[in-house]
Amino acid sequence: MYALADCFRLKRQNGSDMDDNKIKNRIEHAVFICIILVLGLFTQNTYYLQIMTFIGINTLLALGLNMLIGYAGQISLGHAAFYGIGAYTTAILSGTFGISPWLSLLCAIGVAVLIAFVVGLPTLRLSGYYLGMGTLGFGMIVNILFREWSSVTGGSSGFVGIPVLEAGKVSFMSGQNYFFLVWGVVLGAILMCRRILASRMGRALRSIHDGEKASLAVGVNTHYLKLQIFMFSASLGAVAGFLYAHFVLFISPESFGFMVSVKMVTMVVIGGMASVWGALLGASLLTLLPEVLHGFAEYEMIVFGLILMVVMIFMPQGLTRGFLDMYEKARKKRQ
Amino acid sequence: MQEIIQYLFSGITTGAIYAVIAVGLSMLYSSTELINFAHGEFVMIGAMSMVTFWVHMALPLPVAIGCTLALGCALGLLFERFAIRTARNPQPIVLVIITVGASIFLRGTGMIVWGKDPFSVPPFSNHESLEIFGAALLPQSIWIVAAALLLAGGIHFFLKRTLTGKAMVASAVNQKAAWLSGIPPERMAVLAFAISTGCGAVAGIFIAPVTMSSYDMGTILGLKGFCAAMIGGLGSLWGAFAGGILLGVLESLGAGLISSGLKDAIAFILLLLILYVRPGGLFSAKEAKRF
Amino acid sequence: MISPEPGHNNKPILAVSSLTKMFGGVKAQDNISFSIQPGIVCGLIGPNGAGKTTLFNLITGIYSPDEGQVVFNGKDTRKMTVDQRVRAGIARTFQHVELFGSMTLLENVLVGMHVRTRSGFWGAVTRLPWVIREEKEAVEKAEALLEFTGLMDYAHHPAGDLPVGRQKTAEIARALASDPLLLLLDEPAAGLNAVETEALGKLIEQVKKRGVTMMLVEHDMSLAMGICDKMIVLDQGSKLAEGTPREIQNNEAVMAAYLGQG
Ligand SMILES: Nc1ncnc2c1ncn2[C@@H]1O[C@H](COP(=O)(O)OP(=O)(O)OP(=O)(O)O)[C@@H](O)[C@H]1O
Ligand SMILES: [Mg+2]
């Protein structure tokens, strides 16, 4: 609620363009927090809570990938690998070695960031098709590793025995607590992304998307910047993997395969490329679709494929952005 | 020794199939500068169509092969017309997502049409296998390699010796100049797509009797084809062919001597190594940026 | 090696010696040498394909030369990356407008300030006081620059929506944001009408007053003659002539090259 109070204070001070934006952001965050609180406190149905928790986890994935695809303009077709690395790292450390899950969260983030660095250093020099192929191959290798290194990962039958999260007296066994944990993290991630985008780094990032050669020429170290954002999105993926692992308590390689990477890209294409809220929208839609449509699983691939093709053919700036642009144009015409 | 020769034989056979996939990708790249992430799905369609036409509908073998080929080419045509040419903003990242979307779409369609179970196709010829140095060589392997060579040779001849082929290469090098000299680049792109996906279908026909075929076989095969094409230098026809054979042999040796579970990883590790070590070297002509 | 021109005692800000660059069989730069004194405006003229843009790309480090060297402000630039050169004080504009189209004009100028600010990932996330201060100072400086270039009215418009003339000026504003010692302008007047061209001439004069050395590629001779202290003429990759505008105007080889072009 601090946000609302803050924005009124600001409003009294002055009303220049920049501050208007700030006020808008605060209101958005306040509304977001209210919605989370209402949904979390008043939803009794555990199934609904579970779905909403999954939406939160997927939003984290979409947020991270959106920074890379939507803002930096770089493709990754193997992002599920970082999701899996987060999940497996915490599973192995806390499940097999009995380390505190919170400590293993740090390790999971560390491992993902390190791998992102090693993989990104040469790959992000590539562009377009080669980056796509490189990340796709990377995702495949990681998935094969999950499957074949069975003495550690449990192989294709999966990993059992992931401990439930606890913090002091609070157990995250209950659906409601976990819901708030996940959405708290999502809120934190949204704030982080927005801060990054509004900063010097974010401007440089968007400038790469608009025109890489000019951004090079004004002195942006584009390769380093892409690498940083790749590492950031990998760390969000790892956090999502951590939350996923301690939520479902059982993980297997299928949850982190190529299809999951494609699903992440689809979320970004639907929602992202416009704003962080777009990522939320994309994640919600793709999480809800299979739940709402009976027998969707059969047609899941066809639907995702069609979404990707149609949106990219007609609205290469992304679905949400595309609609916003159309709306803007219509409004301008009316004026 | 005998084992190694056995691995070599099977490696060269799968290698020839990879080579055909790679040739399709490579020739599409050299004539449209596009990499089709859905290429592997055309291999799947080729293999599964063989199941339908030959095993289920019991058409005579040549007719079944003809139908499969026609289907592959026709789908490529439609794909180019409706998904690639209509793209508003044909930048690589957009085309990557479009072709990935197509790949998922085709795979999903394949699942609906053919179901989730794998199928097998009997060998096209059932002669006795030959014994060479104590290793068994299936006659099937011989004609797969021969047919792959023939196909690559045919495409080579087409691109280098026929007018249409030369026009196709020319329009890739410089679209505007080609257009000015009367070559319709759009028709060239359609043709390149049809030939490329046709190659994919041929690879599918070859692979059907060698392994089990199912709707989800395409992605990995496409990636391996790309890996092979990269080994040989993208855009080079015989390079792609050699890359395919090399990849097949390495895989077969790796699977036999190290671990069969890691077989698939070999191609991807190789792919990453090439992308990392020689990101510019293999396609240096494209490197110079023009400001 | 580099002999200072007679009449000038101070060190040149830019010294180019025997620069050569081949593209396939095309010699885009053929053994080019010259030097530029600080504070002057140096015109760079020549027919299409003469190698003017290539020269800029070599100075800014987008291309590396096959032979020869570029010494900027006393330092050999051979080992310097593009962003290091910007940091050292080389800024440029493009022949074809290369603004960040979806970003506002103010943001464009702020990106231009990239090498002069330092907050990174952690600064953005934590928003420590020094980061906020830096951002505030950057915005103030950017607004001052927009005021200086007369673009303040457009500060919050997406750069891609601006008319071409404004976009050309905006590129200059963005380049100035990095506090350059040397500013390379690639055909800033291309696509401008007479009024805009005149305003551009005035802007260049003012930038010069700020002590920025400039190199200017220009086809509009009347503009170039008016504001340049010195001119270099390129033709097919080689240096045809060098001297004051008056000397260039009377140079026969230059006349021949331009007339020969038709
Ligand atoms: N990246 C490149 N690859 C190949 N050739 C190039 C490249 N850049 C420039 N060239 C060639 O170098 C020569 C000089 O080009 P440059 O762009 O420097 O000319 P210019 O003087 O700027 O001409 P204009 O007045 O048309 O801008 C031309 O023949 C051009 O085709
Ligand atoms: Mg030029």
mmCIF file of C-alpha atoms and ligand atoms in Angstrom, chain C residues 52-54 95 186-187 217, ligand 2:
data_model
loop_
_atom_site.group_PDB
_atom_site.id
_atom_site.type_symbol
_atom_site.label_atom_id
_atom_site.label_comp_id
_atom_site.label_asym_id
_atom_site.label_seq_id
_atom_site.Cartn_x
_atom_site.Cartn_y
_atom_site.Cartn_z
ATOM 1 C CA LYS C 52 34.450 8.349 -47.298
ATOM 2 C CA THR C 53 32.211 6.174 -45.176
ATOM 3 C CA THR C 54 34.851 3.464 -45.158
ATOM 4 C CA GLN C 95 24.846 8.447 -43.535
ATOM 5 C CA ASP C 186 28.524 11.392 -42.481
ATOM 6 C CA GLU C 187 26.428 13.456 -44.885
ATOM 7 C CA VAL C 217 31.294 14.337 -45.409
HETATM 8 MG MG MG D 2 29.157 7.039 -47.691
#
